[in-house]
Amino acid sequence: MNELTKKTEFFGGCPHDCPDTCSMIFNVEDGVVKGVRGNPDHPMTRGGLCVKLKDYEKRHYHPDRVLYPMRRTGPKGSKQFERISWDTALDEIVSRWKTIINEHGPQAIIPYSYLGHQGLVHGLNGGDAFFNRMGATVCERTFCGEGSCTAWLLTVGPTAGVDPESYIHSKYIVIWACNSVSTNLHHWAIVKEAQRSGAKVVVIDSYASRTAKEADWHICPKPGTDGALAMAVINSIIDQGLVDQDYVDNYTSGFDALKGRASERTPEWASEITGVPADDIRKLARELATAQPAAIRIGVALERHHGGGQTIRAVSSIPALTGAWRHVGGGITQFPVWEHPYKFDVICRPDLIPEGTQVVNNLQIGRALLGELDLKVPIKSMMCWNSNPVTQAPETDKIVEGLKSDDLFLVSAEHFISDTASYADIVLPASMGAEMEDMILSWGHLYLTYNAKSADSPGEAIPNNEIFRRLAAKLGFEEENFKWSDSECLENYVDWESPACEGIDLEYMRKNGFARLTVGTKDDRAPHKEGNFPTESGKCMFEVPGATNFVAGPFRQMYDDLQPGEPLDPLPDYTAPRESPATNPLLAEKFPLNIISPKSHGFLNSCYANMEHKIKGQGEQFVMISAFDAEARNITEGDRVQVANQRGAFKGVARITEDVNPGIVVATLGYWRQLNTGTVNSISSAEFTDMGHAPSFSDNLVEVTRTN
Amino acid sequence: MPHIVTDNCQSCRFTDCVSHCPVECFHEDDERLYINPDVCVDCGACIPACPVQAIYDVVDMPEDKEPWIKVNAERSKNLPVIMSKQEPLPTAERRRTELGL
Ligand code: SF4
Ligand code: SF4
Ligand code: SF4
C-alpha cells in the first residue's frame, strides 16, 4: 500500500529526541540525499515534518561535518585535531583503555549517551552491551522523563495510556507542562482537530508558551508548584462529589488514604502556593470530571523540579478518580513506548555486568569528573556519543573543568565538533540518519518506524553500532551479538512474536516504512475501561505501600543493582521546589528570579544550533523577562543581559514580554557554548528531583543584570 | 522567522496549503491567503502543497518578495482564520496556467 515505487526514494524515520518520530521519505539521487519530506501515508506525520527537519539533507552534508577519525594535537578544548586512520584511532583507544583497565579496573571507564539518536541499533542503548561486557561504570541517564517514568510505573504500570491519536474523540484536553507546538507538533495537529470538533483545550504552563497562547484556557501556576495544583484538583473532585465511585471501588487501590491526604489540600491552600485562583482550580476539577472523554497529555517538563515525581503521581491518579478511562479518548498519556515490544535485555545484555558495578548518573558527570562523588573507582575515560553534556547537562562549568583534565581520556563519536567533542582526545566520525539502517523508537505514538540505509556516509563516517562492533573485535569480545549486522540486530531486538506485532515483521517494515502496533485502534482503544492496569494488583495505585525510588531499566543499561532505593511517600502529595522565593528566601535575596529553560523552537536540543540558517530562524539567545522585573533592573528591550547564580552564568538579549509573570525568566536551551557566552545549563543544578533521579532544570533561582 | 504567502496566490486561492498546516495560521480575504507570523511554526509543510509556489520561508526567499512579510503580518491580524480546504476561486485554474505552473 505504502510501497515506494521509485528506486530513488527510501523510507526514513526521524531519529531525533522528539516524541513524534515522524515517518520520512528520503529522496536520493546518485547516492546523495537531495531532499526529505514527511510520509503522507503515516497517520501522525501526515506529510509534514517540522522546522528542524524539513531540510535534513543539509545537516547530512554540512561543511562542518566530521568526516575522518581525528586525534587531538592542541590543548584540550582548542579544537586542534589531526586526521588519523580508523585503525590507528581504534588501536589507540583500545590501548589507552587497556592501560586504564590494568591500573584501575574497567569501572574507570564510563559510557555517556542519550537520545541524540533514537534508533534501537544506533541509539540510546546501542553501546550498552559493549560497555556491560567491559565491566565499565554503568551510566544512569535521566535527562528527560525518567522521574515521570518512575511515578507512572508506580501508579498505573507500563501502559501506553491514551493513544495520542484517540484525542480526536476527547471533549476535554489538558496539556500539562508541554509546549506541543514546538515539541510535539504532530500531536498538536490532532488536538486542534478535536478543538474544531468542540473539545476544550486547556494548557497548564508557568509561562505563556506558544501552545498556551493557542489554548481555550491557560492556567499559569508558579514554577514547580504543579503538584499543589494537582492535589487541589483531587481535593475538589472529591469535595464536589464528582468521583466515579464505581470505577474507584473496582479498579483502584488506596482511595481512602488518598482522600485523607487530599482533604487538607484545598483549592484555597493551593491558590496561595500556585497563584492560581481557587475558583479556577474548582472549575478545572469540575470540567475534568464532567466533560468526558477527558484526556491529559503530560509533558516532560512536569518532572523538572524537586517534587516532579509526586506531581506526576497526583496527575496520573486523576483519570481513575473521574472514570475518564472508561472512554475512548479519556485518561492520560505519558510515553506510549511502554507498549512497544522491544527486547531491552537482548539489546543491553545486563547479564554481562559484573556484580556490584558502580553507577554514575549522567546529570552529575561534572561532579563525578571533579571527584565530588564518593566513587569506588575514579573515572579516567569517557566515551560520548548521541549526547552533548556540555550544553545539555546541568552544572556545565564543572563538566568543562572535568573534561579539561589531562587525566581524562575522552572519546567522542560525533557529527560535528560539539561543545563536548571539543575536549575529545579522539573524535570518531559517526553516520547520520539517512546513512544507516535502524528502527526508531517512539515515545509519542503507537507505530513502529523503519529507517532504511538510503545513502552512503560521507568521508569515513560509520554507524555507531559499527564502531562498537570494531571495538568489540579488537578487545576480543566473543559474544555473538557483537557480530550481528544492523539487520540482524533488528531481527533480535524487536519481539516480533508479541501480540502487538501481529502481521508485522522486518520485511513488512522495509516495505511499508511504518506499522501500527496491534494494541487497539484510535477509535476503539480504551485500555483501562475495566481497570486492567499492568500493575501488580491490576489496579490504579493511588497508594503504593513500601514504594522505593528507582530508575527504569532502559535508562541504566538494564542494570537493577544499586538502585537509588530510598523509601518513597506511599501517597502523592505536593513537594515544594528547592529554589523559589517562598521556599528558600535566603537564596532568593541574592537570586530572586525563577528560570525556566524549555527547548528552542528552532533547535532540537543542541542539534541544529550550529547551522547558520537555523540560528537565523531561531534568533540569538534571548531572556524573556517581565516589564516589572526589567524596570527594577534598568533593563530595556534588546539589552545584553547576564543571567547568573552560584553555579555559573550565561548571556543573552533581553526580551521584555507579558508572556512571563514577574519573578520568572525564560531562556530556551540548545545554544552552543562555543558560539555564545555560557548556556542556560551553566546555571542549572545537578540535584535530583524526588523520583527517578530526574533533573531539576525548572528549579533554579537566578539574578539578571544588564551588561551593556 | 515565519513563512509568507506572496503574489502568486492572487485570484487563485487553491487552499491545499491549509490542509497541510498543523496549526491554524492561514487567514483569508477575497483575493488570497495570509499567514499569521506569530502562529506559523515554520514546518514548511505548506510549501510543496501550494500548486503555484506562492509560499516562501522568510529565511530563504528572493529579495523581491520581502514586502510580503509586512503584508502577511498586518493582513492576517484582522482577517478570519481559515481552517479547512475550500473550493478554489473560479479564476484559479486560469491563474495557474498564466503562471505556467
Ligand atoms: S523532530 Fe519531531 S516533529 Fe520534527 S521531524 Fe523529527 S519527529 Fe517529526
Ligand atoms: S495553496 Fe498556494 S495558492 Fe493556494 S491558497 Fe494556499 S498559498 Fe494560495
Ligand atoms: S510553514 Fe507550517 S505552520 Fe507555517 S504556514 Fe506553512 S504549514 Fe503552516
JSON list of N, CA, C and O in Angstrom, two decimals, chain A residues 46-52 54 58 181-182 185 188-189 192 195-196 210 214 601 613-614 616-618, chain B residues 1 3 19-24 36-45 47-48 57-60 83-84:
[
{"chain": "A", "resi": 46, "resn": "ARG", "atom": "N", "xyz": [1.54, 12.72, 8.58]},
{"chain": "A", "resi": 46, "resn": "ARG", "atom": "CA", "xyz": [0.65, 13.38, 7.61]},
{"chain": "A", "resi": 46, "resn": "ARG", "atom": "C", "xyz": [1.38, 14.26, 6.60]},
{"chain": "A", "resi": 46, "resn": "ARG", "atom": "O", "xyz": [0.94, 15.37, 6.28]},
{"chain": "A", "resi": 47, "resn": "GLY", "atom": "N", "xyz": [2.53, 13.81, 6.18]},
{"chain": "A", "resi": 47, "resn": "GLY", "atom": "CA", "xyz": [3.19, 14.51, 5.08]},
{"chain": "A", "resi": 47, "resn": "GLY", "atom": "C", "xyz": [4.03, 15.72, 5.47]},
{"chain": "A", "resi": 47, "resn": "GLY", "atom": "O", "xyz": [4.69, 16.30, 4.62]},
{"chain": "A", "resi": 48, "resn": "GLY", "atom": "N", "xyz": [4.01, 16.11, 6.73]},
{"chain": "A", "resi": 48, "resn": "GLY", "atom": "CA", "xyz": [4.78, 17.29, 7.12]},
{"chain": "A", "resi": 48, "resn": "GLY", "atom": "C", "xyz": [5.80, 16.94, 8.19]},
{"chain": "A", "resi": 48, "resn": "GLY", "atom": "O", "xyz": [5.57, 16.05, 9.01]},
{"chain": "A", "resi": 49, "resn": "LEU", "atom": "N", "xyz": [6.94, 17.62, 8.20]},
{"chain": "A", "resi": 49, "resn": "LEU", "atom": "CA", "xyz": [7.94, 17.39, 9.25]},
{"chain": "A", "resi": 49, "resn": "LEU", "atom": "C", "xyz": [7.88, 18.58, 10.21]},
{"chain": "A", "resi": 49, "resn": "LEU", "atom": "O", "xyz": [6.83, 18.87, 10.75]},
{"chain": "A", "resi": 50, "resn": "CYS", "atom": "N", "xyz": [8.98, 19.26, 10.41]},
{"chain": "A", "resi": 50, "resn": "CYS", "atom": "CA", "xyz": [8.97, 20.40, 11.32]},
{"chain": "A", "resi": 50, "resn": "CYS", "atom": "C", "xyz": [10.10, 21.33, 10.92]},
{"chain": "A", "resi": 50, "resn": "CYS", "atom": "O", "xyz": [10.90, 21.02, 10.04]},
{"chain": "A", "resi": 51, "resn": "VAL", "atom": "N", "xyz": [10.18, 22.45, 11.60]},
{"chain": "A", "resi": 51, "resn": "VAL", "atom": "CA", "xyz": [11.17, 23.47, 11.24]},
{"chain": "A", "resi": 51, "resn": "VAL", "atom": "C", "xyz": [12.60, 22.91, 11.31]},
{"chain": "A", "resi": 51, "resn": "VAL", "atom": "O", "xyz": [13.47, 23.33, 10.55]},
{"chain": "A", "resi": 52, "resn": "LYS", "atom": "N", "xyz": [12.81, 21.94, 12.19]},
{"chain": "A", "resi": 52, "resn": "LYS", "atom": "CA", "xyz": [14.17, 21.41, 12.35]},
{"chain": "A", "resi": 52, "resn": "LYS", "atom": "C", "xyz": [14.56, 20.49, 11.20]},
{"chain": "A", "resi": 52, "resn": "LYS", "atom": "O", "xyz": [15.66, 20.55, 10.67]},
{"chain": "A", "resi": 54, "resn": "LYS", "atom": "N", "xyz": [12.96, 19.84, 8.16]},
{"chain": "A", "resi": 54, "resn": "LYS", "atom": "CA", "xyz": [12.42, 19.97, 6.80]},
{"chain": "A", "resi": 54, "resn": "LYS", "atom": "C", "xyz": [13.51, 19.98, 5.74]},
{"chain": "A", "resi": 54, "resn": "LYS", "atom": "O", "xyz": [13.25, 19.67, 4.58]},
{"chain": "A", "resi": 58, "resn": "LYS", "atom": "N", "xyz": [20.49, 18.93, 4.49]},
{"chain": "A", "resi": 58, "resn": "LYS", "atom": "CA", "xyz": [21.56, 19.93, 4.67]},
{"chain": "A", "resi": 58, "resn": "LYS", "atom": "C", "xyz": [22.43, 19.60, 5.87]},
{"chain": "A", "resi": 58, "resn": "LYS", "atom": "O", "xyz": [23.61, 19.94, 5.91]},
{"chain": "A", "resi": 181, "resn": "VAL", "atom": "N", "xyz": [3.32, 22.80, 20.46]},
{"chain": "A", "resi": 181, "resn": "VAL", "atom": "CA", "xyz": [3.52, 23.46, 19.17]},
{"chain": "A", "resi": 181, "resn": "VAL", "atom": "C", "xyz": [4.98, 23.38, 18.73]},
{"chain": "A", "resi": 181, "resn": "VAL", "atom": "O", "xyz": [5.29, 23.25, 17.55]},
{"chain": "A", "resi": 182, "resn": "SER", "atom": "N", "xyz": [5.89, 23.40, 19.70]},
{"chain": "A", "resi": 182, "resn": "SER", "atom": "CA", "xyz": [7.31, 23.33, 19.37]},
{"chain": "A", "resi": 182, "resn": "SER", "atom": "C", "xyz": [7.89, 21.92, 19.52]},
{"chain": "A", "resi": 182, "resn": "SER", "atom": "O", "xyz": [8.87, 21.59, 18.86]},
{"chain": "A", "resi": 185, "resn": "LEU", "atom": "N", "xyz": [4.52, 18.57, 17.75]},
{"chain": "A", "resi": 185, "resn": "LEU", "atom": "CA", "xyz": [3.69, 19.25, 16.75]},
{"chain": "A", "resi": 185, "resn": "LEU", "atom": "C", "xyz": [2.62, 18.35, 16.14]},
{"chain": "A", "resi": 185, "resn": "LEU", "atom": "O", "xyz": [1.49, 18.78, 15.90]},
{"chain": "A", "resi": 188, "resn": "TRP", "atom": "N", "xyz": [-0.18, 17.99, 18.36]},
{"chain": "A", "resi": 188, "resn": "TRP", "atom": "CA", "xyz": [-0.91, 19.26, 18.42]},
{"chain": "A", "resi": 188, "resn": "TRP", "atom": "C", "xyz": [-1.93, 19.37, 17.28]},
{"chain": "A", "resi": 188, "resn": "TRP", "atom": "O", "xyz": [-3.05, 19.84, 17.47]},
{"chain": "A", "resi": 189, "resn": "ALA", "atom": "N", "xyz": [-1.54, 18.89, 16.11]},
{"chain": "A", "resi": 189, "resn": "ALA", "atom": "CA", "xyz": [-2.47, 18.96, 14.97]},
{"chain": "A", "resi": 189, "resn": "ALA", "atom": "C", "xyz": [-3.75, 18.17, 15.28]},
{"chain": "A", "resi": 189, "resn": "ALA", "atom": "O", "xyz": [-4.85, 18.57, 14.90]},
{"chain": "A", "resi": 192, "resn": "LYS", "atom": "N", "xyz": [-5.80, 20.15, 17.79]},
{"chain": "A", "resi": 192, "resn": "LYS", "atom": "CA", "xyz": [-6.53, 21.24, 17.10]},
{"chain": "A", "resi": 192, "resn": "LYS", "atom": "C", "xyz": [-7.76, 20.69, 16.39]},
{"chain": "A", "resi": 192, "resn": "LYS", "atom": "O", "xyz": [-8.81, 21.34, 16.35]},
{"chain": "A", "resi": 195, "resn": "GLN", "atom": "N", "xyz": [-10.32, 20.25, 18.88]},
{"chain": "A", "resi": 195, "resn": "GLN", "atom": "CA", "xyz": [-10.83, 21.57, 19.28]},
{"chain": "A", "resi": 195, "resn": "GLN", "atom": "C", "xyz": [-11.86, 22.07, 18.26]},
{"chain": "A", "resi": 195, "resn": "GLN", "atom": "O", "xyz": [-12.90, 22.61, 18.62]},
{"chain": "A", "resi": 196, "resn": "ARG", "atom": "N", "xyz": [-11.56, 21.84, 16.98]},
{"chain": "A", "resi": 196, "resn": "ARG", "atom": "CA", "xyz": [-12.52, 22.26, 15.95]},
{"chain": "A", "resi": 196, "resn": "ARG", "atom": "C", "xyz": [-13.83, 21.49, 16.07]},
{"chain": "A", "resi": 196, "resn": "ARG", "atom": "O", "xyz": [-14.88, 21.99, 15.72]},
{"chain": "A", "resi": 210, "resn": "ARG", "atom": "N", "xyz": [4.04, 29.15, 23.27]},
{"chain": "A", "resi": 210, "resn": "ARG", "atom": "CA", "xyz": [3.28, 29.24, 22.01]},
{"chain": "A", "resi": 210, "resn": "ARG", "atom": "C", "xyz": [2.01, 28.41, 22.11]},
{"chain": "A", "resi": 210, "resn": "ARG", "atom": "O", "xyz": [0.96, 28.79, 21.59]},
{"chain": "A", "resi": 214, "resn": "GLU", "atom": "N", "xyz": [-2.43, 29.33, 22.25]},
{"chain": "A", "resi": 214, "resn": "GLU", "atom": "CA", "xyz": [-3.43, 28.76, 21.34]},
{"chain": "A", "resi": 214, "resn": "GLU", "atom": "C", "xyz": [-4.56, 28.05, 22.11]},
{"chain": "A", "resi": 214, "resn": "GLU", "atom": "O", "xyz": [-5.47, 27.50, 21.50]},
{"chain": "A", "resi": 601, "resn": "HIS", "atom": "N", "xyz": [12.42, 26.50, 19.85]},
{"chain": "A", "resi": 601, "resn": "HIS", "atom": "CA", "xyz": [11.54, 26.09, 18.75]},
{"chain": "A", "resi": 601, "resn": "HIS", "atom": "C", "xyz": [12.33, 25.63, 17.53]},
{"chain": "A", "resi": 601, "resn": "HIS", "atom": "O", "xyz": [11.98, 24.66, 16.87]},
{"chain": "A", "resi": 613, "resn": "HIS", "atom": "N", "xyz": [21.59, 28.88, 9.04]},
{"chain": "A", "resi": 613, "resn": "HIS", "atom": "CA", "xyz": [20.22, 29.27, 8.69]},
{"chain": "A", "resi": 613, "resn": "HIS", "atom": "C", "xyz": [19.23, 28.89, 9.79]},
{"chain": "A", "resi": 613, "resn": "HIS", "atom": "O", "xyz": [18.19, 29.51, 9.94]},
{"chain": "A", "resi": 614, "resn": "LYS", "atom": "N", "xyz": [19.57, 27.89, 10.60]},
{"chain": "A", "resi": 614, "resn": "LYS", "atom": "CA", "xyz": [18.69, 27.55, 11.73]},
{"chain": "A", "resi": 614, "resn": "LYS", "atom": "C", "xyz": [18.84, 28.59, 12.84]},
{"chain": "A", "resi": 614, "resn": "LYS", "atom": "O", "xyz": [17.86, 28.93, 13.50]},
{"chain": "A", "resi": 616, "resn": "LYS", "atom": "N", "xyz": [19.58, 31.66, 12.31]},
{"chain": "A", "resi": 616, "resn": "LYS", "atom": "CA", "xyz": [18.88, 32.84, 11.78]},
{"chain": "A", "resi": 616, "resn": "LYS", "atom": "C", "xyz": [17.38, 32.72, 12.06]},
{"chain": "A", "resi": 616, "resn": "LYS", "atom": "O", "xyz": [16.73, 33.69, 12.46]},
{"chain": "A", "resi": 617, "resn": "GLY", "atom": "N", "xyz": [16.84, 31.55, 11.84]},
{"chain": "A", "resi": 617, "resn": "GLY", "atom": "CA", "xyz": [15.41, 31.34, 12.08]},
{"chain": "A", "resi": 617, "resn": "GLY", "atom": "C", "xyz": [15.06, 31.42, 13.56]},
{"chain": "A", "resi": 617, "resn": "GLY", "atom": "O", "xyz": [14.07, 32.03, 13.94]},
{"chain": "A", "resi": 618, "resn": "GLN", "atom": "N", "xyz": [15.87, 30.83, 14.40]},
{"chain": "A", "resi": 618, "resn": "GLN", "atom": "CA", "xyz": [15.58, 30.78, 15.84]},
{"chain": "A", "resi": 618, "resn": "GLN", "atom": "C", "xyz": [15.90, 32.11, 16.52]},
{"chain": "A", "resi": 618, "resn": "GLN", "atom": "O", "xyz": [15.27, 32.48, 17.49]},
{"chain": "B", "resi": 1, "resn": "MET", "atom": "N", "xyz": [10.67, 34.12, 12.42]},
{"chain": "B", "resi": 1, "resn": "MET", "atom": "CA", "xyz": [11.05, 33.93, 11.01]},
{"chain": "B", "resi": 1, "resn": "MET", "atom": "C", "xyz": [10.05, 33.02, 10.31]},
{"chain": "B", "resi": 1, "resn": "MET", "atom": "O", "xyz": [10.29, 31.84, 10.11]},
{"chain": "B", "resi": 3, "resn": "HIS", "atom": "N", "xyz": [6.76, 31.79, 7.61]},
{"chain": "B", "resi": 3, "resn": "HIS", "atom": "CA", "xyz": [6.51, 31.61, 6.18]},
{"chain": "B", "resi": 3, "resn": "HIS", "atom": "C", "xyz": [5.51, 32.68, 5.74]},
{"chain": "B", "resi": 3, "resn": "HIS", "atom": "O", "xyz": [4.75, 33.20, 6.54]},
{"chain": "B", "resi": 19, "resn": "SER", "atom": "N", "xyz": [-4.79, 22.53, 4.33]},
{"chain": "B", "resi": 19, "resn": "SER", "atom": "CA", "xyz": [-4.98, 21.17, 4.81]},
{"chain": "B", "resi": 19, "resn": "SER", "atom": "C", "xyz": [-3.66, 20.51, 5.21]},
{"chain": "B", "resi": 19, "resn": "SER", "atom": "O", "xyz": [-3.65, 19.50, 5.88]},
{"chain": "B", "resi": 20, "resn": "HIS", "atom": "N", "xyz": [-2.55, 21.11, 4.82]},
{"chain": "B", "resi": 20, "resn": "HIS", "atom": "CA", "xyz": [-1.26, 20.56, 5.23]},
{"chain": "B", "resi": 20, "resn": "HIS", "atom": "C", "xyz": [-0.70, 21.22, 6.47]},
{"chain": "B", "resi": 20, "resn": "HIS", "atom": "O", "xyz": [0.32, 20.82, 6.99]},
{"chain": "B", "resi": 21, "resn": "CYS", "atom": "N", "xyz": [-1.35, 22.27, 6.92]},
{"chain": "B", "resi": 21, "resn": "CYS", "atom": "CA", "xyz": [-0.80, 23.06, 8.02]},
{"chain": "B", "resi": 21, "resn": "CYS", "atom": "C", "xyz": [-1.22, 22.47, 9.37]},
{"chain": "B", "resi": 21, "resn": "CYS", "atom": "O", "xyz": [-2.39, 22.26, 9.62]},
{"chain": "B", "resi": 22, "resn": "PRO", "atom": "N", "xyz": [-0.24, 22.19, 10.27]},
{"chain": "B", "resi": 22, "resn": "PRO", "atom": "CA", "xyz": [-0.59, 21.58, 11.56]},
{"chain": "B", "resi": 22, "resn": "PRO", "atom": "C", "xyz": [-1.15, 22.57, 12.57]},
{"chain": "B", "resi": 22, "resn": "PRO", "atom": "O", "xyz": [-1.64, 22.17, 13.61]},
{"chain": "B", "resi": 23, "resn": "VAL", "atom": "N", "xyz": [-1.05, 23.85, 12.27]},
{"chain": "B", "resi": 23, "resn": "VAL", "atom": "CA", "xyz": [-1.61, 24.85, 13.18]},
{"chain": "B", "resi": 23, "resn": "VAL", "atom": "C", "xyz": [-2.62, 25.69, 12.38]},
{"chain": "B", "resi": 23, "resn": "VAL", "atom": "O", "xyz": [-2.78, 25.47, 11.19]},
{"chain": "B", "resi": 24, "resn": "GLU", "atom": "N", "xyz": [-3.27, 26.63, 13.03]},
{"chain": "B", "resi": 24, "resn": "GLU", "atom": "CA", "xyz": [-4.25, 27.43, 12.28]},
{"chain": "B", "resi": 24, "resn": "GLU", "atom": "C", "xyz": [-3.68, 28.81, 12.05]},
{"chain": "B", "resi": 24, "resn": "GLU", "atom": "O", "xyz": [-3.90, 29.73, 12.83]},
{"chain": "B", "resi": 36, "resn": "ASN", "atom": "N", "xyz": [-0.30, 34.13, 9.55]},
{"chain": "B", "resi": 36, "resn": "ASN", "atom": "CA", "xyz": [-0.04, 34.85, 10.79]},
{"chain": "B", "resi": 36, "resn": "ASN", "atom": "C", "xyz": [1.35, 34.43, 11.30]},
{"chain": "B", "resi": 36, "resn": "ASN", "atom": "O", "xyz": [1.56, 33.28, 11.69]},
{"chain": "B", "resi": 37, "resn": "PRO", "atom": "N", "xyz": [2.29, 35.37, 11.31]},
{"chain": "B", "resi": 37, "resn": "PRO", "atom": "CA", "xyz": [3.68, 35.00, 11.64]},
{"chain": "B", "resi": 37, "resn": "PRO", "atom": "C", "xyz": [3.84, 34.54, 13.09]},
{"chain": "B", "resi": 37, "resn": "PRO", "atom": "O", "xyz": [4.80, 33.85, 13.40]},
{"chain": "B", "resi": 38, "resn": "ASP", "atom": "N", "xyz": [2.91, 34.92, 13.96]},
{"chain": "B", "resi": 38, "resn": "ASP", "atom": "CA", "xyz": [3.05, 34.51, 15.36]},
{"chain": "B", "resi": 38, "resn": "ASP", "atom": "C", "xyz": [2.59, 33.07, 15.58]},
{"chain": "B", "resi": 38, "resn": "ASP", "atom": "O", "xyz": [2.91, 32.47, 16.60]},
{"chain": "B", "resi": 39, "resn": "VAL", "atom": "N", "xyz": [1.82, 32.57, 14.65]},
{"chain": "B", "resi": 39, "resn": "VAL", "atom": "CA", "xyz": [1.27, 31.22, 14.84]},
{"chain": "B", "resi": 39, "resn": "VAL", "atom": "C", "xyz": [2.01, 30.20, 13.97]},
{"chain": "B", "resi": 39, "resn": "VAL", "atom": "O", "xyz": [2.17, 29.03, 14.35]},
{"chain": "B", "resi": 40, "resn": "CYS", "atom": "N", "xyz": [2.48, 30.62, 12.82]},
{"chain": "B", "resi": 40, "resn": "CYS", "atom": "CA", "xyz": [3.21, 29.72, 11.92]},
{"chain": "B", "resi": 40, "resn": "CYS", "atom": "C", "xyz": [4.39, 29.09, 12.66]},
{"chain": "B", "resi": 40, "resn": "CYS", "atom": "O", "xyz": [5.14, 29.77, 13.34]},
{"chain": "B", "resi": 41, "resn": "VAL", "atom": "N", "xyz": [4.55, 27.78, 12.53]},
{"chain": "B", "resi": 41, "resn": "VAL", "atom": "CA", "xyz": [5.64, 27.09, 13.23]},
{"chain": "B", "resi": 41, "resn": "VAL", "atom": "C", "xyz": [6.81, 26.77, 12.30]},
{"chain": "B", "resi": 41, "resn": "VAL", "atom": "O", "xyz": [7.73, 26.04, 12.67]},
{"chain": "B", "resi": 42, "resn": "ASP", "atom": "N", "xyz": [6.75, 27.28, 11.07]},
{"chain": "B", "resi": 42, "resn": "ASP", "atom": "CA", "xyz": [7.87, 27.12, 10.13]},
{"chain": "B", "resi": 42, "resn": "ASP", "atom": "C", "xyz": [8.14, 25.68, 9.73]},
{"chain": "B", "resi": 42, "resn": "ASP", "atom": "O", "xyz": [9.28, 25.33, 9.40]},
{"chain": "B", "resi": 43, "resn": "CYS", "atom": "N", "xyz": [7.12, 24.85, 9.75]},
{"chain": "B", "resi": 43, "resn": "CYS", "atom": "CA", "xyz": [7.38, 23.44, 9.46]},
{"chain": "B", "resi": 43, "resn": "CYS", "atom": "C", "xyz": [7.62, 23.21, 7.98]},
{"chain": "B", "resi": 43, "resn": "CYS", "atom": "O", "xyz": [8.17, 22.19, 7.59]},
{"chain": "B", "resi": 44, "resn": "GLY", "atom": "N", "xyz": [7.18, 24.14, 7.14]},
{"chain": "B", "resi": 44, "resn": "GLY", "atom": "CA", "xyz": [7.42, 24.01, 5.71]},
{"chain": "B", "resi": 44, "resn": "GLY", "atom": "C", "xyz": [6.46, 23.08, 4.98]},
{"chain": "B", "resi": 44, "resn": "GLY", "atom": "O", "xyz": [6.58, 22.88, 3.78]},
{"chain": "B", "resi": 45, "resn": "ALA", "atom": "N", "xyz": [5.49, 22.52, 5.69]},
{"chain": "B", "resi": 45, "resn": "ALA", "atom": "CA", "xyz": [4.60, 21.53, 5.06]},
{"chain": "B", "resi": 45, "resn": "ALA", "atom": "C", "xyz": [3.75, 22.15, 3.95]},
{"chain": "B", "resi": 45, "resn": "ALA", "atom": "O", "xyz": [3.34, 21.46, 3.02]},
{"chain": "B", "resi": 47, "resn": "ILE", "atom": "N", "xyz": [4.65, 24.47, 1.73]},
{"chain": "B", "resi": 47, "resn": "ILE", "atom": "CA", "xyz": [5.36, 24.89, 0.51]},
{"chain": "B", "resi": 47, "resn": "ILE", "atom": "C", "xyz": [5.13, 23.94, -0.66]},
{"chain": "B", "resi": 47, "resn": "ILE", "atom": "O", "xyz": [4.67, 24.35, -1.72]},
{"chain": "B", "resi": 48, "resn": "PRO", "atom": "N", "xyz": [5.41, 22.65, -0.49]},
{"chain": "B", "resi": 48, "resn": "PRO", "atom": "CA", "xyz": [5.17, 21.76, -1.62]},
{"chain": "B", "resi": 48, "resn": "PRO", "atom": "C", "xyz": [3.69, 21.58, -1.94]},
{"chain": "B", "resi": 48, "resn": "PRO", "atom": "O", "xyz": [3.33, 21.17, -3.05]},
{"chain": "B", "resi": 57, "resn": "ASP", "atom": "N", "xyz": [9.66, 30.54, 2.74]},
{"chain": "B", "resi": 57, "resn": "ASP", "atom": "CA", "xyz": [10.24, 30.64, 4.07]},
{"chain": "B", "resi": 57, "resn": "ASP", "atom": "C", "xyz": [11.02, 31.95, 4.10]},
{"chain": "B", "resi": 57, "resn": "ASP", "atom": "O", "xyz": [11.85, 32.20, 3.22]},
{"chain": "B", "resi": 58, "resn": "VAL", "atom": "N", "xyz": [10.76, 32.80, 5.05]},
{"chain": "B", "resi": 58, "resn": "VAL", "atom": "CA", "xyz": [11.38, 34.12, 5.09]},
{"chain": "B", "resi": 58, "resn": "VAL", "atom": "C", "xyz": [12.91, 34.02, 5.15]},
{"chain": "B", "resi": 58, "resn": "VAL", "atom": "O", "xyz": [13.63, 34.89, 4.65]},
{"chain": "B", "resi": 59, "resn": "VAL", "atom": "N", "xyz": [13.38, 32.95, 5.77]},
{"chain": "B", "resi": 59, "resn": "VAL", "atom": "CA", "xyz": [14.83, 32.78, 5.88]},
{"chain": "B", "resi": 59, "resn": "VAL", "atom": "C", "xyz": [15.46, 32.52, 4.51]},
{"chain": "B", "resi": 59, "resn": "VAL", "atom": "O", "xyz": [16.65, 32.71, 4.31]},
{"chain": "B", "resi": 60, "resn": "ASP", "atom": "N", "xyz": [14.64, 32.12, 3.57]},
{"chain": "B", "resi": 60, "resn": "ASP", "atom": "CA", "xyz": [15.18, 31.62, 2.32]},
{"chain": "B", "resi": 60, "resn": "ASP", "atom": "C", "xyz": [14.24, 32.01, 1.18]},
{"chain": "B", "resi": 60, "resn": "ASP", "atom": "O", "xyz": [13.48, 31.20, 0.67]},
{"chain": "B", "resi": 83, "resn": "MET", "atom": "N", "xyz": [-9.78, 27.27, 8.23]},
{"chain": "B", "resi": 83, "resn": "MET", "atom": "CA", "xyz": [-9.36, 26.05, 8.90]},
{"chain": "B", "resi": 83, "resn": "MET", "atom": "C", "xyz": [-9.35, 24.81, 8.02]},
{"chain": "B", "resi": 83, "resn": "MET", "atom": "O", "xyz": [-8.77, 23.80, 8.38]},
{"chain": "B", "resi": 84, "resn": "SER", "atom": "N", "xyz": [-10.06, 24.85, 6.90]},
{"chain": "B", "resi": 84, "resn": "SER", "atom": "CA", "xyz": [-10.01, 23.65, 6.07]},
{"chain": "B", "resi": 84, "resn": "SER", "atom": "C", "xyz": [-9.99, 24.04, 4.60]},
{"chain": "B", "resi": 84, "resn": "SER", "atom": "O", "xyz": [-10.33, 25.18, 4.25]}
]
